[in-house]
Coordinates of C-alpha atoms in Angstrom, one line a residue:
X1 CA -21.7 -5.0 -7.0
X2 CA -22.8 -5.8 -10.5
X3 CA -25.6 -7.9 -9.0
X4 CA -23.2 -10.0 -6.9
X5 CA -22.9 -10.2 -3.2
X6 CA -19.5 -10.3 -1.6
X7 CA -19.4 -11.6 2.0
X8 CA -16.5 -10.3 4.1
X9 CA -15.4 -10.9 7.6
X10 CA -13.1 -8.5 9.4
X11 CA -9.9 -9.5 11.1
X12 CA -9.4 -9.3 14.8
X13 CA -8.9 -5.5 14.6
X14 CA -12.0 -4.9 12.6
X15 CA -10.4 -4.4 9.1
X16 CA -11.4 -6.2 6.0
X17 CA -10.3 -6.0 2.4
X18 CA -12.2 -6.4 -0.9
X19 CA -10.6 -6.4 -4.3
X20 CA -13.3 -5.2 -6.6
X21 CA -13.7 -6.7 -10.1
X22 CA -14.1 -4.4 -13.0
X23 CA -17.6 -3.0 -13.0
X24 CA -19.6 -0.3 -14.7
X25 CA -21.6 0.3 -11.5
X26 CA -21.6 3.8 -10.2
X27 CA -21.8 2.9 -6.5
X28 CA -21.3 0.1 -4.1
X29 CA -23.8 -0.8 -1.4
X30 CA -22.4 -2.0 1.9
X31 CA -24.7 -3.7 4.4
X32 CA -24.2 -5.1 7.9
X33 CA -27.2 -7.4 8.0
X34 CA -27.4 -8.1 11.7
X35 CA -27.5 -4.4 12.6
X36 CA -29.5 -3.1 9.7
X37 CA -26.7 -0.6 8.8
X38 CA -26.5 0.2 5.1
X39 CA -24.6 2.8 3.1
X40 CA -23.9 3.7 -0.5
X41 CA -20.3 4.4 -1.6
X42 CA -19.7 6.1 -4.9
X43 CA -17.2 4.4 -7.2
X44 CA -15.1 6.9 -9.0
X45 CA -12.3 6.7 -11.5
X46 CA -12.0 4.5 -14.5
X47 CA -10.1 1.3 -14.8
X48 CA -7.3 1.8 -17.3
X49 CA -4.8 -0.8 -18.3
X50 CA -1.4 0.6 -17.6
X51 CA 1.7 0.1 -19.7
X52 CA 4.0 0.4 -16.7
X53 CA 3.6 0.2 -13.0
X54 CA 6.1 1.4 -10.4
X55 CA 6.7 -0.6 -7.2
X56 CA 9.1 0.9 -4.6
X57 CA 10.4 0.0 -1.2
X58 CA 10.5 2.8 1.4
X59 CA 13.4 2.2 3.8
X60 CA 16.8 3.2 2.3
X61 CA 15.2 3.5 -1.1
X62 CA 13.1 6.6 -0.6
X63 CA 14.0 7.6 2.9
X64 CA 17.4 7.3 4.5
X65 CA 16.7 5.1 7.5
X66 CA 19.9 3.2 8.1
X67 CA 17.7 0.0 8.3
X68 CA 20.8 -2.1 8.4
X69 CA 22.2 -0.4 11.5
X70 CA 19.7 -0.7 14.4
X71 CA 21.0 2.3 16.4
X72 CA 20.8 4.6 13.3
X73 CA 17.3 3.3 12.4
X74 CA 16.0 3.8 16.0
X75 CA 17.4 7.3 16.2
X76 CA 15.8 8.4 12.9
X77 CA 12.5 6.7 13.8
X78 CA 12.3 8.2 17.3
X79 CA 13.6 11.7 16.6
X80 CA 12.7 12.4 12.9
X81 CA 9.4 13.2 11.3
X82 CA 8.1 13.5 7.7
X83 CA 9.6 16.9 7.3
X84 CA 13.0 16.2 8.8
X85 CA 13.8 12.8 7.4
X86 CA 16.5 12.7 4.7
X87 CA 15.2 11.5 1.3
X88 CA 17.4 9.4 -0.9
X89 CA 19.0 11.8 -3.4
X90 CA 17.3 11.9 -6.8
X91 CA 14.6 9.3 -6.0
X92 CA 11.6 11.7 -5.6
X93 CA 12.4 13.4 -9.0
X94 CA 13.0 10.0 -10.7
X95 CA 9.7 8.6 -9.5
X96 CA 7.8 11.7 -10.3
X97 CA 9.2 11.7 -13.9
X98 CA 8.5 8.0 -14.4
X99 CA 5.0 8.1 -13.0
X100 CA 3.9 11.2 -14.9
X101 CA 5.4 10.2 -18.3
X102 CA 2.8 7.5 -18.8
X103 CA 0.5 8.1 -15.8
X104 CA 2.0 5.0 -14.2
X105 CA 0.6 4.0 -10.8
X106 CA 3.0 4.0 -7.9
X107 CA 2.8 1.4 -5.1
X108 CA 4.9 1.5 -2.0
X109 CA 6.0 -1.6 0.0
X110 CA 7.4 -1.6 3.5
X111 CA 7.7 -4.0 6.4
X112 CA 6.8 -1.2 8.7
X113 CA 3.6 -1.5 10.7
X114 CA 0.3 0.2 9.8
X115 CA 0.6 2.7 12.6
X116 CA 3.2 4.5 10.4
X117 CA 0.8 4.9 7.4
X118 CA 0.2 8.6 8.0
X119 CA 4.0 9.2 8.2
X120 CA 4.6 7.4 4.9
X121 CA 1.7 9.3 3.2
X122 CA 3.2 12.6 4.5
X123 CA 6.6 11.6 3.0
X124 CA 4.9 11.0 -0.4
X125 CA 3.1 14.3 -0.1
X126 CA 6.4 16.0 0.7
X127 CA 7.9 14.4 -2.4
X128 CA 4.9 15.6 -4.5
X129 CA 4.4 12.0 -5.6
X130 CA 1.0 10.3 -6.0
X131 CA 0.7 7.1 -4.0
X132 CA -1.7 4.6 -5.6
X133 CA -1.4 1.9 -2.9
X134 CA 0.6 1.1 0.1
X135 CA 1.5 -2.4 1.5
X136 CA 2.4 -2.5 5.1
X137 CA 2.5 -5.2 7.8
X138 CA 0.4 -6.0 10.8
X139 CA 2.7 -6.4 13.8
X140 CA 1.7 -8.4 16.8
X141 CA 1.8 -11.8 18.5
X142 CA -0.1 -14.5 16.7
X143 CA 0.1 -18.2 16.2
X144 CA 1.9 -17.6 12.9
X145 CA 4.2 -14.7 13.9
X146 CA 6.4 -13.3 16.6
X147 CA 6.0 -9.4 16.6
X148 CA 6.2 -9.0 12.8
X149 CA 5.6 -11.2 9.8
X150 CA 8.3 -12.6 7.5
X151 CA 9.8 -9.6 5.6
X152 CA 10.6 -11.5 2.4
X153 CA 7.2 -13.2 2.3
X154 CA 5.4 -9.9 2.9
X155 CA 7.2 -8.2 0.0
X156 CA 6.8 -11.1 -2.4
X157 CA 3.1 -11.5 -1.6
X158 CA 2.6 -7.7 -2.1
X159 CA 4.4 -7.7 -5.4
X160 CA 2.5 -10.7 -6.7
X161 CA -0.8 -9.0 -5.7
X162 CA 0.1 -5.8 -7.6
X163 CA 1.2 -7.8 -10.6
X164 CA -2.2 -9.7 -10.6
X165 CA -3.9 -6.3 -10.7
X166 CA -1.9 -5.3 -13.7
X167 CA -1.4 -8.6 -15.6
X168 CA -0.2 -7.1 -18.9
X169 CA 1.9 -4.3 -17.6
X170 CA 5.6 -4.0 -17.2
X171 CA 6.9 -3.2 -13.8
X172 CA 9.8 -1.1 -12.4
X173 CA 10.8 -2.3 -9.0
X174 CA 13.0 -0.1 -6.8
X175 CA 14.5 -1.4 -3.6

């Protein structure tokens, strides 16, 4: 991109992440040198500095989950879906109004695992709310974690990353 090569290595599950710098390039070329695979990806959109960004938690901020009561949370997780889950009164309308008034991007944070991504995207679709980014966790057993990573560290790291992306913007945090 822009004449620079960015070398990436995937994690143990095959995923990788690249934060692209601002560029006037119209496409990104991805290559896997050992296999000879190469593909062009169009870059769309235009980077715009935002006056305000919105960062929201999911559980008991947008969706009633009863996260503080394990039996309530398990019941709603096991027996609910994106159409039946109770939304927190007023939050969808508030976030729509705030995001549309200045085209503010909306980022969602949750300590939920990535296998719930489609569910969360369906909730945002149901709320008729654009989702500009989602920050979830990778659950599993590793040297550094037992089942899931530290909730507080995940949220702080995610918020700091978003704020780095929008260094001169004000932020509204809901949670």
